[in-house]
Short mmCIF file of C-alpha atoms and ligand atoms in Angstrom, two decimals:
data_model
loop_
_atom_site.label_atom_id
_atom_site.label_comp_id
_atom_site.label_asym_id
_atom_site.label_seq_id
_atom_site.Cartn_x
_atom_site.Cartn_y
_atom_site.Cartn_z
CA UNK A 270 86.68 8.71 12.89
CA UNK A 271 84.02 6.08 12.53
CA UNK A 272 83.24 6.02 8.81
CA UNK A 273 79.77 4.53 9.20
CA UNK A 274 77.22 6.89 7.61
CA UNK A 275 79.94 9.40 6.82
CA UNK A 276 80.16 10.86 3.31
CA UNK A 277 83.25 10.58 1.11
CA UNK A 278 84.07 11.97 -2.32
CA UNK A 279 86.62 9.93 -4.27
CA UNK A 280 88.06 11.68 -7.30
CA UNK A 281 89.35 9.36 -9.99
CA UNK A 282 87.04 6.75 -8.46
CA UNK A 283 86.32 5.09 -11.78
CA UNK A 284 89.58 3.15 -11.94
CA UNK A 285 92.63 1.83 -10.08
CA UNK A 286 93.38 3.26 -6.65
CA UNK A 287 90.23 5.40 -6.57
CA UNK A 288 87.96 2.49 -7.43
CA UNK A 289 89.49 0.27 -4.73
CA UNK A 290 89.22 3.09 -2.19
CA UNK A 291 85.59 3.81 -3.07
CA UNK A 292 84.85 0.15 -2.33
CA UNK A 293 86.80 0.29 0.94
CA UNK A 294 84.83 3.35 2.11
CA UNK A 295 81.55 1.63 1.24
CA UNK A 296 82.61 -1.50 3.14
CA UNK A 297 83.18 0.74 6.17
CA UNK A 298 79.57 1.96 5.88
CA UNK A 299 80.32 5.36 4.30
CA UNK A 300 78.31 6.89 1.47
CA UNK A 301 80.43 7.58 -1.58
CA UNK A 302 80.45 9.99 -4.51
CA UNK A 303 82.66 8.80 -7.35
CA UNK A 304 83.91 11.89 -9.17
CA UNK A 305 85.62 11.08 -12.43
CA UNK A 306 85.76 12.61 -15.87
CA UNK A 307 85.44 9.24 -17.58
CA UNK A 308 81.68 8.80 -17.73
CA UNK A 309 81.78 5.18 -18.87
CA UNK A 310 84.11 3.77 -16.21
CA UNK A 311 82.75 6.10 -13.51
CA UNK A 312 79.13 5.08 -13.97
CA UNK A 313 80.08 1.41 -14.27
CA UNK A 314 82.06 1.70 -11.04
CA UNK A 315 79.05 3.16 -9.22
CA UNK A 316 76.80 0.44 -10.62
CA UNK A 317 79.22 -2.36 -9.65
CA UNK A 318 79.83 -0.94 -6.17
CA UNK A 319 76.16 -0.34 -5.36
CA UNK A 320 76.09 -3.86 -3.85
CA UNK A 321 78.23 -2.46 -0.98
CA UNK A 322 76.16 0.63 -0.12
CA UNK A 323 75.07 4.10 -1.20
CA UNK A 324 77.17 5.31 -4.09
CA UNK A 325 76.62 7.74 -6.93
CA UNK A 326 78.70 8.83 -9.90
CA UNK A 327 79.25 12.45 -10.92
CA UNK A 328 81.13 13.43 -14.07
CA UNK A 329 83.78 15.93 -12.98
CA UNK A 330 86.97 17.35 -14.39
CA UNK A 331 89.02 17.96 -11.26
CA UNK A 332 91.12 20.59 -12.99
CA UNK A 333 88.03 22.85 -13.22
CA UNK A 334 87.28 24.69 -9.97
CA UNK A 335 83.58 25.16 -10.71
CA UNK A 336 83.10 21.44 -11.34
CA UNK A 337 84.87 20.50 -8.11
CA UNK A 338 82.76 23.04 -6.19
CA UNK A 339 79.62 21.59 -7.78
CA UNK A 340 80.39 17.97 -6.94
CA UNK A 341 80.92 18.92 -3.30
CA UNK A 342 77.55 20.71 -3.33
CA UNK A 343 75.97 17.62 -4.91
CA UNK A 344 77.42 15.34 -2.23
CA UNK A 345 75.99 17.56 0.50
CA UNK A 346 72.68 17.86 -1.32
CA UNK A 347 72.35 14.13 -1.83
CA UNK A 348 73.84 12.76 1.41
CA UNK A 349 73.58 15.72 3.82
CA UNK A 350 77.23 16.34 4.68
CA UNK A 351 80.85 15.88 3.64
CA UNK A 352 83.35 14.12 5.89
CA UNK A 353 86.12 12.83 3.60
CA UNK A 354 87.59 14.38 0.47
CA UNK A 355 89.95 12.00 -1.34
CA UNK A 356 91.77 14.09 -3.95
CA UNK A 357 93.10 11.19 -5.98
CA UNK A 358 92.56 11.73 -9.71
CA UNK A 359 95.83 12.14 -11.56
CA UNK A 360 97.63 11.77 -14.84
CA UNK A 361 101.20 11.48 -16.04
CA UNK A 362 103.09 12.65 -19.10
CA UNK A 363 106.40 10.96 -19.93
CA UNK A 364 109.21 12.53 -21.89
CA UNK A 365 112.39 14.52 -21.88
CA UNK A 366 112.08 17.95 -20.30
CA UNK A 367 113.63 19.83 -23.21
CA UNK A 368 110.91 18.40 -25.46
CA UNK A 369 108.01 18.90 -23.05
CA UNK A 370 105.44 21.41 -24.26
CA UNK A 371 104.09 23.99 -21.85
CA UNK A 372 100.59 22.64 -22.58
CA UNK A 373 101.51 19.08 -21.49
CA UNK A 374 103.40 20.36 -18.46
CA UNK A 375 100.53 22.57 -17.41
CA UNK A 376 97.90 19.88 -17.97
CA UNK A 377 99.65 17.63 -15.44
CA UNK A 378 99.92 20.50 -12.97
CA UNK A 379 96.24 21.32 -13.39
CA UNK A 380 94.97 17.76 -12.94
CA UNK A 381 97.39 16.63 -10.20
CA UNK A 382 98.02 19.84 -8.28
CA UNK A 383 95.31 22.46 -8.92
CA UNK A 384 92.72 19.76 -8.16
CA UNK A 385 94.11 19.44 -4.63
CA UNK A 386 93.70 23.20 -4.16
CA UNK A 387 90.10 23.11 -5.42
CA UNK A 388 89.21 19.93 -3.51
CA UNK A 389 90.63 21.36 -0.28
CA UNK A 390 89.25 24.88 -0.69
CA UNK A 391 85.67 23.79 -1.26
CA UNK A 392 85.64 20.81 1.13
CA UNK A 393 86.89 22.80 4.13
CA UNK A 394 83.72 24.91 4.70
CA UNK A 395 81.53 21.78 4.55
CA UNK A 396 83.78 20.00 7.05
CA UNK A 397 83.75 23.03 9.34
CA UNK A 398 79.94 22.80 9.37
CA UNK A 399 80.02 19.21 10.68
CA UNK A 400 82.85 19.69 13.17
CA UNK A 401 85.72 18.25 11.17
CA UNK A 402 86.71 15.74 8.56
CA UNK A 403 89.60 14.29 6.61
CA UNK A 404 91.19 15.46 3.38
CA UNK A 405 93.46 12.86 1.82
CA UNK A 406 95.57 13.54 -1.24
CA UNK A 407 97.27 11.03 -3.51
CA UNK A 408 100.92 11.97 -3.78
CA UNK A 409 103.51 9.43 -4.99
CA UNK A 410 107.01 8.18 -4.39
CA UNK A 411 107.68 10.59 -7.25
CA UNK A 412 106.77 13.43 -4.91
CA UNK A 413 110.03 12.83 -3.09
CA UNK A 414 112.37 11.04 -5.52
CA UNK A 415 113.14 12.19 -9.05
CA UNK A 416 112.29 10.32 -12.25
CA UNK A 417 114.19 11.54 -15.33
CA UNK A 418 111.20 11.50 -17.66
CA UNK A 419 108.58 12.77 -15.25
CA UNK A 420 109.36 16.47 -14.81
CA UNK A 421 105.79 17.72 -14.55
CA UNK A 422 104.63 14.71 -12.55
CA UNK A 423 107.53 15.12 -10.08
CA UNK A 424 106.67 18.81 -9.74
CA UNK A 425 102.98 18.17 -9.13
CA UNK A 426 103.43 15.39 -6.58
CA UNK A 427 106.13 17.29 -4.69
CA UNK A 428 103.68 20.17 -4.45
CA UNK A 429 100.95 17.85 -3.17
CA UNK A 430 103.18 16.87 -0.24
CA UNK A 431 103.64 20.45 0.92
CA UNK A 432 100.08 21.55 0.14
CA UNK A 433 99.05 18.71 2.46
CA UNK A 434 101.20 20.08 5.28
CA UNK A 435 100.03 23.67 4.78
CA UNK A 436 96.33 22.81 4.92
CA UNK A 437 96.91 20.41 7.83
CA UNK A 438 98.51 23.19 9.86
CA UNK A 439 95.81 25.75 9.04
CA UNK A 440 92.79 23.59 9.84
CA UNK A 441 93.89 21.31 12.69
CA UNK A 442 92.03 23.77 14.95
CA UNK A 443 88.82 22.85 13.10
CA UNK A 444 89.44 19.11 13.53
CA UNK A 445 90.11 18.79 9.80
CA UNK A 446 92.95 16.34 9.29
CA UNK A 447 94.89 16.49 6.04
CA UNK A 448 97.20 13.71 4.89
CA UNK A 449 98.64 12.20 1.75
CA UNK A 450 99.30 8.69 0.61
CA UNK A 451 102.43 8.12 -1.49
CA UNK A 452 102.20 4.89 -3.45
CA UNK A 453 105.01 3.11 -5.18
CA UNK A 454 104.09 1.71 -8.59
CA UNK A 455 100.64 0.13 -8.39
CA UNK A 456 98.76 -1.95 -10.95
CA UNK A 457 96.16 0.38 -12.41
CA UNK A 458 94.83 2.01 -15.54
CA UNK A 459 98.12 3.90 -15.92
CA UNK A 460 100.50 1.16 -14.73
CA UNK A 461 100.16 -2.36 -16.12
CA UNK A 462 102.16 -4.88 -18.14
CA UNK A 463 100.23 -4.15 -21.36
CA UNK A 464 100.97 -0.44 -21.17
CA UNK A 465 104.59 -0.76 -20.03
CA UNK A 466 105.94 -3.87 -21.83
CA UNK A 467 109.49 -4.79 -20.69
CA UNK A 468 109.69 -1.70 -18.50
CA UNK A 469 107.18 -3.42 -16.19
CA UNK A 470 109.86 -5.93 -15.05
CA UNK A 471 112.37 -3.13 -14.51
CA UNK A 472 109.85 -1.45 -12.25
CA UNK A 473 109.29 -4.65 -10.30
CA UNK A 474 113.07 -4.79 -9.65
CA UNK A 475 112.95 -1.32 -8.09
CA UNK A 476 110.57 -2.54 -5.38
CA UNK A 477 112.47 -4.60 -2.75
CA UNK A 478 109.25 -6.43 -1.99
CA UNK A 479 109.49 -7.99 -5.48
CA UNK A 480 106.23 -6.88 -7.08
CA UNK A 481 104.11 -3.84 -7.80
CA UNK A 482 101.40 -2.80 -5.41
CA UNK A 483 97.70 -3.58 -5.67
CA UNK A 484 95.09 -0.80 -5.51
CA UNK A 485 93.47 -2.32 -2.42
CA UNK A 486 96.79 -1.94 -0.56
CA UNK A 487 96.66 1.82 -1.14
CA UNK A 488 92.97 1.90 -0.24
CA UNK A 489 93.83 0.30 3.10
CA UNK A 490 96.26 3.16 3.84
CA UNK A 491 93.67 5.77 2.85
CA UNK A 492 91.17 4.24 5.25
CA UNK A 493 93.80 4.44 8.01
CA UNK A 494 94.41 8.12 7.25
CA UNK A 495 90.66 8.82 7.32
CA UNK A 496 90.00 6.92 10.54
CA UNK A 497 93.05 7.72 12.66
CA UNK A 498 92.32 10.87 14.63
CA UNK A 499 95.91 11.51 15.73
CA UNK A 500 97.26 11.63 12.18
CA UNK A 501 97.55 14.84 10.21
CA UNK A 502 100.09 16.54 7.94
CA UNK A 503 101.78 13.27 7.10
CA UNK A 504 102.59 11.61 3.80
CA UNK A 505 102.26 7.88 4.25
CA UNK A 506 104.54 5.89 1.94
CA UNK A 507 103.06 2.62 0.68
CA UNK A 508 105.78 1.68 -1.75
CA UNK A 509 107.07 -1.86 -1.31
CA UNK A 510 110.36 -0.36 -0.08
CA UNK A 511 111.04 1.66 -3.28
CA UNK A 512 112.29 4.76 -1.44
CA UNK A 513 114.17 2.80 1.22
CA UNK A 514 117.19 2.03 -0.99
N1 LIG B 98 99.49 3.57 -10.33
C1 LIG B 98 100.61 4.01 -9.78
O1 LIG B 98 101.67 3.37 -9.89
C2 LIG B 98 100.63 5.26 -8.99
C3 LIG B 98 99.61 6.18 -9.05
N2 LIG B 98 99.67 7.31 -8.30
C4 LIG B 98 98.60 8.28 -8.33
O2 LIG B 98 97.40 7.63 -7.97
C5 LIG B 98 96.29 8.35 -8.47
C6 LIG B 98 95.32 7.39 -9.11
O3 LIG B 98 95.94 6.81 -10.23
P1 LIG B 98 95.73 5.29 -10.67
O4 LIG B 98 94.63 4.69 -9.92
O5 LIG B 98 97.04 4.67 -10.65
O6 LIG B 98 95.36 5.52 -12.20
P2 LIG B 98 94.08 5.21 -13.06
O7 LIG B 98 94.43 5.74 -14.41
O8 LIG B 98 93.70 3.79 -12.91
O9 LIG B 98 92.94 6.10 -12.41
C7 LIG B 98 92.91 7.49 -12.52
C8 LIG B 98 91.47 7.95 -12.61
O10 LIG B 98 91.47 9.38 -12.62
C9 LIG B 98 90.55 9.82 -13.60
N3 LIG B 98 90.94 11.16 -14.04
C10 LIG B 98 92.03 11.52 -14.75
N4 LIG B 98 92.01 12.83 -15.00
C11 LIG B 98 90.89 13.32 -14.43
C12 LIG B 98 90.31 14.61 -14.34
N5 LIG B 98 90.88 15.67 -14.92
N6 LIG B 98 89.16 14.74 -13.66
C13 LIG B 98 88.57 13.69 -13.08
N7 LIG B 98 89.05 12.43 -13.14
C14 LIG B 98 90.21 12.26 -13.81
C15 LIG B 98 90.63 8.79 -14.70
O11 LIG B 98 89.47 8.82 -15.51
C16 LIG B 98 90.77 7.51 -13.90
O12 LIG B 98 89.51 6.94 -13.59
C17 LIG B 98 96.87 9.40 -9.40
O13 LIG B 98 96.93 10.64 -8.71
C18 LIG B 98 98.28 8.90 -9.67
O14 LIG B 98 99.16 9.94 -9.98
C19 LIG B 98 100.69 7.56 -7.45
C20 LIG B 98 101.71 6.68 -7.35
C21 LIG B 98 101.77 5.47 -8.12
C1 LIG B 99 103.53 5.59 -11.89
C2 LIG B 99 103.14 6.62 -10.99
O1 LIG B 99 102.15 7.23 -11.21
C3 LIG B 99 103.88 6.92 -9.88
C4 LIG B 99 104.96 6.05 -9.43
O2 LIG B 99 103.60 7.89 -9.27
#
């Protein structure tokens, strides 16, 4: 798919992987809606990225179906169509499972997993109207390998992998391609030396390539998944070899 003049929504576009991907879509000539619940970073992102093309910010909590439905309507209202839905916003909660509250568990499921349901459900009719499109979900290495202190996160990202396959199978007939990107640890708002201290170096050691990823390296994979018309139903690992060992 040629992304020039296409319209993409990037959830979690105010920071990290989403921010880098919003820029990458703009550099390809797409129009971008940054959907993020952090008003400050989201509006700053849109302002900073406006040098690359048409971009707006919408404050959205992706765990709220009505808000996701509304941002899709806004994208179509403002830019005339929807071609790419990047369901990327996510959060993590660390801790031992026997101490995890239902509220914390469920919050992760709502933001990481329910959002993919809402973003798919409401994007599909708009993509059907324009003859197809691409839905791309951010999974994780932790969607396929376990992490002792990431019970809810593991659950949500594992679900994202299979939700991706289910929607891909249902809507291939409509030329809607559905894929996921599964990053290893990537420098971002949630992963950085300040936040992780000594654990940062332990994480580096788990990546055979000898470093953590950069957001633009994930953005590059997302662009591939959006553009490549023979790719659907796949989860593309971009993990510096983390899951190879
Ligand atoms: N950084 C990493 O090592 C990895 C990250 N991921 C996934 O990548 C995605 C992006 O995360 P990063 O860029 O790393 O983190 P980040 O913290 O830099 O960015 C996440 C963005 O999502 C937004 N957000 C959070 N909850 C939201 C909600 N309910 N509604 C709307 N926006 C919300 C935040 O405001 C933030 O701008 C997440 O799904 C995360 O699970 C996956 C694998 C590795
Ligand atoms: C840190 C993180 O979000 C991963 C690996 O999914």
